[in-house]
PDB file of C-alpha atoms and ligand atoms in Angstrom:
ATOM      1  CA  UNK A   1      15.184   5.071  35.619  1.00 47.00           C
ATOM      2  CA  UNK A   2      15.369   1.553  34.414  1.00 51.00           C
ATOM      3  CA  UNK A   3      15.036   1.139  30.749  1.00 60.00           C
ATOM      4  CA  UNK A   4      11.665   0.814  28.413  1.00 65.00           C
ATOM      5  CA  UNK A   5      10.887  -2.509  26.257  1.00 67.00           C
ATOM      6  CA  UNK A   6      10.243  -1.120  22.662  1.00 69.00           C
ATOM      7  CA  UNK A   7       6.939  -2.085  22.104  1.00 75.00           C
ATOM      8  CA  UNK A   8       6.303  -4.040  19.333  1.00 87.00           C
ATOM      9  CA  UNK A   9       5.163  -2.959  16.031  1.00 93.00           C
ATOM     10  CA  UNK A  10       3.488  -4.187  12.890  1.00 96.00           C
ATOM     11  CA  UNK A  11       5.123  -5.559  10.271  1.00 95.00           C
ATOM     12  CA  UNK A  12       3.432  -3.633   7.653  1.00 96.00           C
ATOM     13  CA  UNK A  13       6.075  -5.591   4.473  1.00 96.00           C
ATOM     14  CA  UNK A  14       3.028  -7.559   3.914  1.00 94.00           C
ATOM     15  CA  UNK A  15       0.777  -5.311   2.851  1.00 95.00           C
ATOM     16  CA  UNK A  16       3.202  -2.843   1.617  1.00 96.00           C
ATOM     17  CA  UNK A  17       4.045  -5.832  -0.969  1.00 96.00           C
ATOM     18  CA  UNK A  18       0.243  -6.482  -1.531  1.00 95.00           C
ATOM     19  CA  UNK A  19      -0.411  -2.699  -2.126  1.00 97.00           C
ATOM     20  CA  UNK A  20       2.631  -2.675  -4.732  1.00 98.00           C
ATOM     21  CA  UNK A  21       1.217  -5.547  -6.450  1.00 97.00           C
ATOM     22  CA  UNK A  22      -2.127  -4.040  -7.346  1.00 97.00           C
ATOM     23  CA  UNK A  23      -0.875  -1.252  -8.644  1.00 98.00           C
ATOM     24  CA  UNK A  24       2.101  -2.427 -10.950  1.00 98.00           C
ATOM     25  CA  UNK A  25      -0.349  -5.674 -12.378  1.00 98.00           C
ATOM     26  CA  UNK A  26      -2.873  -3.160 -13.270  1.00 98.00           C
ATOM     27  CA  UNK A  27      -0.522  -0.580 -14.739  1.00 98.00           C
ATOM     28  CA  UNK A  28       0.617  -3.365 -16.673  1.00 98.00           C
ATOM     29  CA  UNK A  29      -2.636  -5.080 -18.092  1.00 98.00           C
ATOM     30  CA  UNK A  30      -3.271  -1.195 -18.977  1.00 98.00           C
ATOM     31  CA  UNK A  31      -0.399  -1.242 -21.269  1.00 98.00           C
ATOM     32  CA  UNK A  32      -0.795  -4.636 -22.827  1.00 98.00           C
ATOM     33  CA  UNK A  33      -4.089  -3.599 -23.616  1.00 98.00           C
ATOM     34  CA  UNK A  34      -3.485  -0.392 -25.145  1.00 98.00           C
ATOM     35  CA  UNK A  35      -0.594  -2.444 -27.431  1.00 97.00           C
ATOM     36  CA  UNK A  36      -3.593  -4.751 -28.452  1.00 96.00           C
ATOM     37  CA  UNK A  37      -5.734  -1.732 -29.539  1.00 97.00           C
ATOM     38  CA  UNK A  38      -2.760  -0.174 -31.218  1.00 97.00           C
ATOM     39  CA  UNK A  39      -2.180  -3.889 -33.497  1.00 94.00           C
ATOM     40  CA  UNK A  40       1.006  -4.781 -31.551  1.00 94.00           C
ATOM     41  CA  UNK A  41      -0.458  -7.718 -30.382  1.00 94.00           C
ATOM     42  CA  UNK A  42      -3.239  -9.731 -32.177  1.00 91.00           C
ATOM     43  CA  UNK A  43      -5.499 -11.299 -29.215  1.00 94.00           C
ATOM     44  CA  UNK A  44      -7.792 -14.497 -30.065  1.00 94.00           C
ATOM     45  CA  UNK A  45     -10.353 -16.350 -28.645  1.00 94.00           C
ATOM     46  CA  UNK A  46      -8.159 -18.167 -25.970  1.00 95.00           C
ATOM     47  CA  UNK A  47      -6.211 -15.295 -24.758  1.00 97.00           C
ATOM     48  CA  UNK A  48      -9.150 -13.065 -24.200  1.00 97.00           C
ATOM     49  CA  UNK A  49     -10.460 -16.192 -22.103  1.00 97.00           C
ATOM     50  CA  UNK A  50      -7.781 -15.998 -20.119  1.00 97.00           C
ATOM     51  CA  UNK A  51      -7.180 -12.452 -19.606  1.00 98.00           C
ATOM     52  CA  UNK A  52     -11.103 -12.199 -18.906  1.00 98.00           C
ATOM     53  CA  UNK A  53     -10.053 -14.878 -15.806  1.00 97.00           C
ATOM     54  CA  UNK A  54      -6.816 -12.781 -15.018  1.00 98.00           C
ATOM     55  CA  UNK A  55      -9.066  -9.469 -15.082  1.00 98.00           C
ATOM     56  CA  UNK A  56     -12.043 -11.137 -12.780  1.00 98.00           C
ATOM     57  CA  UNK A  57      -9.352 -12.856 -10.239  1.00 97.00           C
ATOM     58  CA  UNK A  58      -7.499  -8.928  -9.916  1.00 97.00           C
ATOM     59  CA  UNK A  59     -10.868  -7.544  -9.681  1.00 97.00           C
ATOM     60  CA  UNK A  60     -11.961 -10.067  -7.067  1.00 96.00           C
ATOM     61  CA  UNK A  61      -8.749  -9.551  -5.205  1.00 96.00           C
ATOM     62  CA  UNK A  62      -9.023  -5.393  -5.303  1.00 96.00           C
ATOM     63  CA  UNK A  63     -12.239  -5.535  -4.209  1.00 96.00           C
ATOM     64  CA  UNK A  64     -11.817  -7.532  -1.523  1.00 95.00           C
ATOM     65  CA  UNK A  65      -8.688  -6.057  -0.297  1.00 95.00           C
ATOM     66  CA  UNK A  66     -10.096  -2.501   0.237  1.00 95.00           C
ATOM     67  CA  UNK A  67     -13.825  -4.367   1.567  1.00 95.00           C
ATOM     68  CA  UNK A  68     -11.596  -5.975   4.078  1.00 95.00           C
ATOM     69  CA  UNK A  69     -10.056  -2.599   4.753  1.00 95.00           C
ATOM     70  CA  UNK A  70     -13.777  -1.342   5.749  1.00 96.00           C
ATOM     71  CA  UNK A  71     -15.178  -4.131   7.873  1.00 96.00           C
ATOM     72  CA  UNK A  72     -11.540  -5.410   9.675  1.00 96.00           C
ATOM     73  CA  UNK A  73      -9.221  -2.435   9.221  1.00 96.00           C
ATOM     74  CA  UNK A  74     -11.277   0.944   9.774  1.00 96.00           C
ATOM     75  CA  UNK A  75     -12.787  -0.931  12.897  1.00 96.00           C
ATOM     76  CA  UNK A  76      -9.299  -1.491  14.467  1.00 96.00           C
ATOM     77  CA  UNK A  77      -7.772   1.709  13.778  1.00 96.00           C
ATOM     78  CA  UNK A  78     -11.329   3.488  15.033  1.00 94.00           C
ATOM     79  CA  UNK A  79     -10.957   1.398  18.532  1.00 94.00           C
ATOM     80  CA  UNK A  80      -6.741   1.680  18.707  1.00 94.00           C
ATOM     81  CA  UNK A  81      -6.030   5.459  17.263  1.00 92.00           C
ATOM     82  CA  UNK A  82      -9.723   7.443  17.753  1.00 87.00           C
ATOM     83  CA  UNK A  83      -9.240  10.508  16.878  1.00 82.00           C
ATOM     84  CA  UNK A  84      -5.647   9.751  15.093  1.00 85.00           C
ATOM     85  CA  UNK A  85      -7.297   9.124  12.287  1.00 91.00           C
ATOM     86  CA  UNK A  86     -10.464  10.380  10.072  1.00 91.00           C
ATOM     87  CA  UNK A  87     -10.934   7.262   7.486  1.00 94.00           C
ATOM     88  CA  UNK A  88     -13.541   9.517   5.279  1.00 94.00           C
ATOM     89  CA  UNK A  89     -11.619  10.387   2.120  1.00 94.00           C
ATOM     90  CA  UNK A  90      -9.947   6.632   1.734  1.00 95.00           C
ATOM     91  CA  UNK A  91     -13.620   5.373   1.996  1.00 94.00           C
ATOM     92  CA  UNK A  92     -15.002   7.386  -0.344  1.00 95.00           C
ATOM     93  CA  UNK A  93     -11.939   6.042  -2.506  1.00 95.00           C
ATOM     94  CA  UNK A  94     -12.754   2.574  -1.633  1.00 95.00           C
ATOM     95  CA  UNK A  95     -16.525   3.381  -2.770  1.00 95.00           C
ATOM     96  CA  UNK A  96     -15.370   4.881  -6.024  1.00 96.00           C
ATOM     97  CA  UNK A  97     -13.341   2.173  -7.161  1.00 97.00           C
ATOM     98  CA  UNK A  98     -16.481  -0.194  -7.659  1.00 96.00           C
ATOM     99  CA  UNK A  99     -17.926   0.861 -10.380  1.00 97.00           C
ATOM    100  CA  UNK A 100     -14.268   0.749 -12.370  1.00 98.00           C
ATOM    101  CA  UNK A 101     -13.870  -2.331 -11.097  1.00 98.00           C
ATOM    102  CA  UNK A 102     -17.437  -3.365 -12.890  1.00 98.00           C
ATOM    103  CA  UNK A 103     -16.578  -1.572 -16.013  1.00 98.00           C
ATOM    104  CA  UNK A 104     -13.131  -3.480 -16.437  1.00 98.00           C
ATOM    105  CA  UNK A 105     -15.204  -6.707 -15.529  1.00 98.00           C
ATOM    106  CA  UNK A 106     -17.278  -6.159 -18.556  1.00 98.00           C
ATOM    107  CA  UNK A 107     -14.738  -4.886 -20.962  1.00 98.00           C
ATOM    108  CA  UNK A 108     -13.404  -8.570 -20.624  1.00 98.00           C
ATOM    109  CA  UNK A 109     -16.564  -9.987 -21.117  1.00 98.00           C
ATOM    110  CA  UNK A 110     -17.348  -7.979 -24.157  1.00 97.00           C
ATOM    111  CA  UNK A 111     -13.509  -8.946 -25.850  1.00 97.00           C
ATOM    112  CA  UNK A 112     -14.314 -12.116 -25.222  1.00 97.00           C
ATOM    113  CA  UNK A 113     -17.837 -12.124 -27.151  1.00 95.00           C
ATOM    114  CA  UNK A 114     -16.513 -10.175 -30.416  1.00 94.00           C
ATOM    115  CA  UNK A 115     -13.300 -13.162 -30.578  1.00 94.00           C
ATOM    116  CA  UNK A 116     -15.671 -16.076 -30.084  1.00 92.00           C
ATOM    117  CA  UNK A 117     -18.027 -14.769 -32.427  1.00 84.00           C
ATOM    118  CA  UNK A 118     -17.999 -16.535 -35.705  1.00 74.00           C
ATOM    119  CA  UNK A 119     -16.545 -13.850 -37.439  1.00 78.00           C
ATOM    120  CA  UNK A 120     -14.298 -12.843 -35.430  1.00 73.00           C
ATOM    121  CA  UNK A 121     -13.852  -9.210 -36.063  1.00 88.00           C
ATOM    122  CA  UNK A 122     -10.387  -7.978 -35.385  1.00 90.00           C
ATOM    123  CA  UNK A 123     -11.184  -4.468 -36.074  1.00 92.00           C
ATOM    124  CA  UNK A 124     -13.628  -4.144 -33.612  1.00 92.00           C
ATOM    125  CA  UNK A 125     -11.997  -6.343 -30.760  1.00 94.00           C
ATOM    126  CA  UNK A 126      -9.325  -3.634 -31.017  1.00 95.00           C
ATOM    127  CA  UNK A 127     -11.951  -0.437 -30.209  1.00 96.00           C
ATOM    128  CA  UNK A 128     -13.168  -2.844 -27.345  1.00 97.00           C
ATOM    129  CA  UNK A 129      -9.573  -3.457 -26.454  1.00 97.00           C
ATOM    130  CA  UNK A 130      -8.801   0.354 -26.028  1.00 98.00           C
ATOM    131  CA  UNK A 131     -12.086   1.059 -24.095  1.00 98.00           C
ATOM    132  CA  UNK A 132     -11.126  -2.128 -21.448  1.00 98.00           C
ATOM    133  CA  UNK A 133      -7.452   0.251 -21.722  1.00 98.00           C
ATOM    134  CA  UNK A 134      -9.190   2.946 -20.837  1.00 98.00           C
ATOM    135  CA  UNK A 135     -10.778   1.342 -17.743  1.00 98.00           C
ATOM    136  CA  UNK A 136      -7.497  -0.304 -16.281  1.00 98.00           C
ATOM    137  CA  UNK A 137      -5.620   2.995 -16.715  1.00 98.00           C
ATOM    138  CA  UNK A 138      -8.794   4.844 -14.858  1.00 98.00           C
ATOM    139  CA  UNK A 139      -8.412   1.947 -12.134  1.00 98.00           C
ATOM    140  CA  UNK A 140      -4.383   2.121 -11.997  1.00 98.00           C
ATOM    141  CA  UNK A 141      -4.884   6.458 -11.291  1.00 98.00           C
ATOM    142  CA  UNK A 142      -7.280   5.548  -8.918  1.00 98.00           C
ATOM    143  CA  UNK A 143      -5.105   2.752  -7.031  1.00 98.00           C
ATOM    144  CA  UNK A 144      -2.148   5.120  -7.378  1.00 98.00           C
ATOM    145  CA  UNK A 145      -3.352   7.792  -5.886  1.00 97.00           C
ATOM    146  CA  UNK A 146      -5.607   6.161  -2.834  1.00 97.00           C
ATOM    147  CA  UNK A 147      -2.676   3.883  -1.875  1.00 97.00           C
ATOM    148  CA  UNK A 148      -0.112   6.456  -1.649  1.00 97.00           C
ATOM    149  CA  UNK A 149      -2.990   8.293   0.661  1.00 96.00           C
ATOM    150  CA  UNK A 150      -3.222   5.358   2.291  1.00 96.00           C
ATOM    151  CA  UNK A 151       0.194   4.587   2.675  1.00 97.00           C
ATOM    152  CA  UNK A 152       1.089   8.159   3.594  1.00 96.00           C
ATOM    153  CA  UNK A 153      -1.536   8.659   6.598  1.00 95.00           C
ATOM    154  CA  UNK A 154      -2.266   5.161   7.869  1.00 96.00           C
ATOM    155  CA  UNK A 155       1.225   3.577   8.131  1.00 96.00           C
ATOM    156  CA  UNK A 156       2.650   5.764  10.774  1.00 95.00           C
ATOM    157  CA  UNK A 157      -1.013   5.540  12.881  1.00 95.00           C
ATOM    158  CA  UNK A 158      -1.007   1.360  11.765  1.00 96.00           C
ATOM    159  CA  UNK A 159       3.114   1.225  13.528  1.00 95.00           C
ATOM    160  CA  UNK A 160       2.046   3.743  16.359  1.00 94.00           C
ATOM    161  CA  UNK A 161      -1.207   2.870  17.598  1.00 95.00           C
ATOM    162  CA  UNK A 162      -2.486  -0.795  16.543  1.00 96.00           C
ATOM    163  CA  UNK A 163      -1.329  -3.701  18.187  1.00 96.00           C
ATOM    164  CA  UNK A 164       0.866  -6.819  16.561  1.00 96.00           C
ATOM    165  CA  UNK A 165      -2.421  -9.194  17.616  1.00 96.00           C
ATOM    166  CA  UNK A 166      -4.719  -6.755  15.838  1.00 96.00           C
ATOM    167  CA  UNK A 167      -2.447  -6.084  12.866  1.00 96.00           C
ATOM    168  CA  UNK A 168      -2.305 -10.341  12.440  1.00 95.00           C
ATOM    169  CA  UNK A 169      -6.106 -10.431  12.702  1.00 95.00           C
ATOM    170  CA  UNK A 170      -6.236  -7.837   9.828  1.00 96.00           C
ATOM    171  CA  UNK A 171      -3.306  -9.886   7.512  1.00 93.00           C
ATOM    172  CA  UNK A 172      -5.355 -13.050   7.922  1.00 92.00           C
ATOM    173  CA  UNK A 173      -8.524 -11.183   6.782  1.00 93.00           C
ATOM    174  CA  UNK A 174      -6.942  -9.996   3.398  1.00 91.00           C
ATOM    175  CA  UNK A 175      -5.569 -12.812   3.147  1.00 87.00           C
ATOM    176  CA  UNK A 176      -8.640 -15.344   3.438  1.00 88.00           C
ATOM    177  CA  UNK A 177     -10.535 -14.316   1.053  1.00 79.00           C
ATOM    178  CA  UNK A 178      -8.293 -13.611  -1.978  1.00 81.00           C
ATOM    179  CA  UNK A 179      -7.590 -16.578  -4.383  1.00 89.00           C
ATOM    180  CA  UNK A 180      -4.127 -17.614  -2.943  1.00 90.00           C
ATOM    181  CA  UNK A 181      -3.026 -19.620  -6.984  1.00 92.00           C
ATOM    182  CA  UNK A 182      -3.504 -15.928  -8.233  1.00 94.00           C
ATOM    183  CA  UNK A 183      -1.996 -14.093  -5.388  1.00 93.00           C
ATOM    184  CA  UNK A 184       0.878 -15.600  -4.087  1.00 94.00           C
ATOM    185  CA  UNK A 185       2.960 -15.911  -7.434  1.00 95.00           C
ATOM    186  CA  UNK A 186       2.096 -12.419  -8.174  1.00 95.00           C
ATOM    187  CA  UNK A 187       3.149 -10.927  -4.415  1.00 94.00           C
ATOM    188  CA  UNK A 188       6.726 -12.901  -5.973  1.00 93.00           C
ATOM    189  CA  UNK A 189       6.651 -10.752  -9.554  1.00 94.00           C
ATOM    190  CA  UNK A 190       6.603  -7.984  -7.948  1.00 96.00           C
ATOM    191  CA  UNK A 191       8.527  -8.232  -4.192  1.00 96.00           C
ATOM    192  CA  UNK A 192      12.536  -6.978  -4.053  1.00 96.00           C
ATOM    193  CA  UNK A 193      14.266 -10.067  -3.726  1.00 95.00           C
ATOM    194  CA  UNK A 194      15.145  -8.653   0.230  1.00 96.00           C
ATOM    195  CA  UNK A 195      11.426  -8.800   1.172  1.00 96.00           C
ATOM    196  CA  UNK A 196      11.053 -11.822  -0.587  1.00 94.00           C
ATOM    197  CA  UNK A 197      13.757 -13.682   1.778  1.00 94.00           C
ATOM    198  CA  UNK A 198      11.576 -11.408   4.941  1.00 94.00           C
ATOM    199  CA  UNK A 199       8.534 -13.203   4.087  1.00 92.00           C
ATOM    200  CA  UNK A 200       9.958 -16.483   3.600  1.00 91.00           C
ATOM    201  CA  UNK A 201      11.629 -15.696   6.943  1.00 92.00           C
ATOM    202  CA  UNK A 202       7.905 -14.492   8.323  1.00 90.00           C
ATOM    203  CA  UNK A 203       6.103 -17.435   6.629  1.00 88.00           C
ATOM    204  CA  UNK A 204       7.919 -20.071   7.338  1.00 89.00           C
ATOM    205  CA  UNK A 205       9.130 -23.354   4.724  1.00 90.00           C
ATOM    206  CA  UNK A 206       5.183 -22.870   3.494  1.00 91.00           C
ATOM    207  CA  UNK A 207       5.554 -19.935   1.693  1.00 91.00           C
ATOM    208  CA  UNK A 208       8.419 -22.060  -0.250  1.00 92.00           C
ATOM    209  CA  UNK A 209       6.485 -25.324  -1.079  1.00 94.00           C
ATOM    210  CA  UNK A 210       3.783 -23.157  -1.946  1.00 94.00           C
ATOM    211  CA  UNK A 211       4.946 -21.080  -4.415  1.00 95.00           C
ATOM    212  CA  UNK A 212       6.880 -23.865  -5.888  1.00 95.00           C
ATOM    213  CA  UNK A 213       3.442 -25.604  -6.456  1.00 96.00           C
ATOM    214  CA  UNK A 214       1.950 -22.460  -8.177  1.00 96.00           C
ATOM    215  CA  UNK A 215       4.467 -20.860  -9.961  1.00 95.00           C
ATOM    216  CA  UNK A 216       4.563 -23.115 -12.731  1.00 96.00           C
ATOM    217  CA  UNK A 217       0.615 -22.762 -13.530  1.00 95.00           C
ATOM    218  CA  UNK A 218       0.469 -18.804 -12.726  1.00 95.00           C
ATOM    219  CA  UNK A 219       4.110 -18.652 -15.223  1.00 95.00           C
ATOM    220  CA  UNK A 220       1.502 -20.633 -18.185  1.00 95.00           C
ATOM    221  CA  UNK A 221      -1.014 -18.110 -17.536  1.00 95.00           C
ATOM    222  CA  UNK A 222       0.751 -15.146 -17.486  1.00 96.00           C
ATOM    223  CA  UNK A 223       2.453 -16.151 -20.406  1.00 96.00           C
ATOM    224  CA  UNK A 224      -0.558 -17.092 -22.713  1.00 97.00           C
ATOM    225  CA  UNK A 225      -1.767 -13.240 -21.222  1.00 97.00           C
ATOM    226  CA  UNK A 226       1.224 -10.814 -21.435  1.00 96.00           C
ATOM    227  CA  UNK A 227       3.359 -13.006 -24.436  1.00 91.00           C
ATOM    228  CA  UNK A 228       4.246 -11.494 -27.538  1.00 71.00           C
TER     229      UNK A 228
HETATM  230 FE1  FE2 B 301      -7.550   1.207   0.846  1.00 92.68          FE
END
């Protein structure tokens, strides 16, 4: 008899928004740099500068979302859902992602070199252009696919097994190490104006006073970036 408390869940919006995020901004920088090999847009010396800072701060952020997936995540779901789960293909994903990560790290690097060279060589910043394309598209299949595996076999073990302590342990993680200028504003491109009002509702007036202090810098950035 009597009737059961529903046990409380995680709130998985968070990371859902995070995960959408990563993959959208990278799909994006993918195509803006594929329209600067094609000519569509001419790149200088100050906007590869600042997409080489855009490029490290997502790379940063990627890598340490999925690291913080290995040492705070795995460990939780290994201790709350045992045999639930078997973690090996998403960390070989997590492995393979590294070395994309690296390459799209020194694609910006190299842009930035041929601009600030003397002669700045259009022709050629355009063949480095499409190889740093190349890269972010390889990195946007690879987040595609491994998030939607994620998303697919972890969620329903995540809202079934792990506790709402846990789950806030694991959200502080991710969140603590990323750079929270570069983050926040983007988690706002890219969140449906409902889950924007849940994490306001979540976070509290912080969330508010915060983006209003950052949105105006990331807006500059992004525009000097992605403009026409
Ligand atoms: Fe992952």
């Amino acid at each position: 008899m009597g009737t059961t408390t529903p046990r409380a869940e995680p709130n998985l919006l968070g990371f859902r928004v995070n995960h959408r995020t990563m993959r959208a901004d990278t799909r994006r920088l993918a195509e803006l740099l594929d329209r600067v090999a094609a000519g569509g847009i001419t790149y200088d010396r100050r906007r590869a500068t600042a997409l080489r800072t855009y490029l490290r701060l997502l790379c940063t952020g990627i890598h340490h979302h999925h690291q913080t997936e290995d040492d705070v995540l795995w460990p939780v779901l290994e201790r709350s859902a045992g045999a639930a789960v078997d973690l090996r293909n998403l960390s070989a994903d997590h492995a393979a992602l590294d070395p994309v990560l690296d390459e799209v790290r020194a694609g910006a690097d190299e842009l930035v070199a041929v601009l600030a060279s003397a002669a700045a060589d259009q022709g050629r910043a355009r063949t480095v252009a499409a190889r740093l394309a190349a890269g972010l598209t390889r990195l946007s299949d690879l987040l595609d696919a491994h998030i939607e595996e994620e998303e697919r076999l972890l969620f329903p073990v995540i809202r079934r097994y792990v506790s709402v302590a846990d789950w806030t342990t694991v959200e502080r993680a991710v969140r603590r190490g990323g750079s929270i200028r570069f983050e926040l504003p983007r988690l706002e491109r890219y969140a449906e104006p409902a889950e924007m009002d849940e994490l306001r509702a979540i976070a509290g007036p912080v969330l508010r006073l915060l983006l209003a202090a950052m949105r105006p810098g990331f807006r500059r950035r992004e525009a000097v970036v992605f403009g026409d």
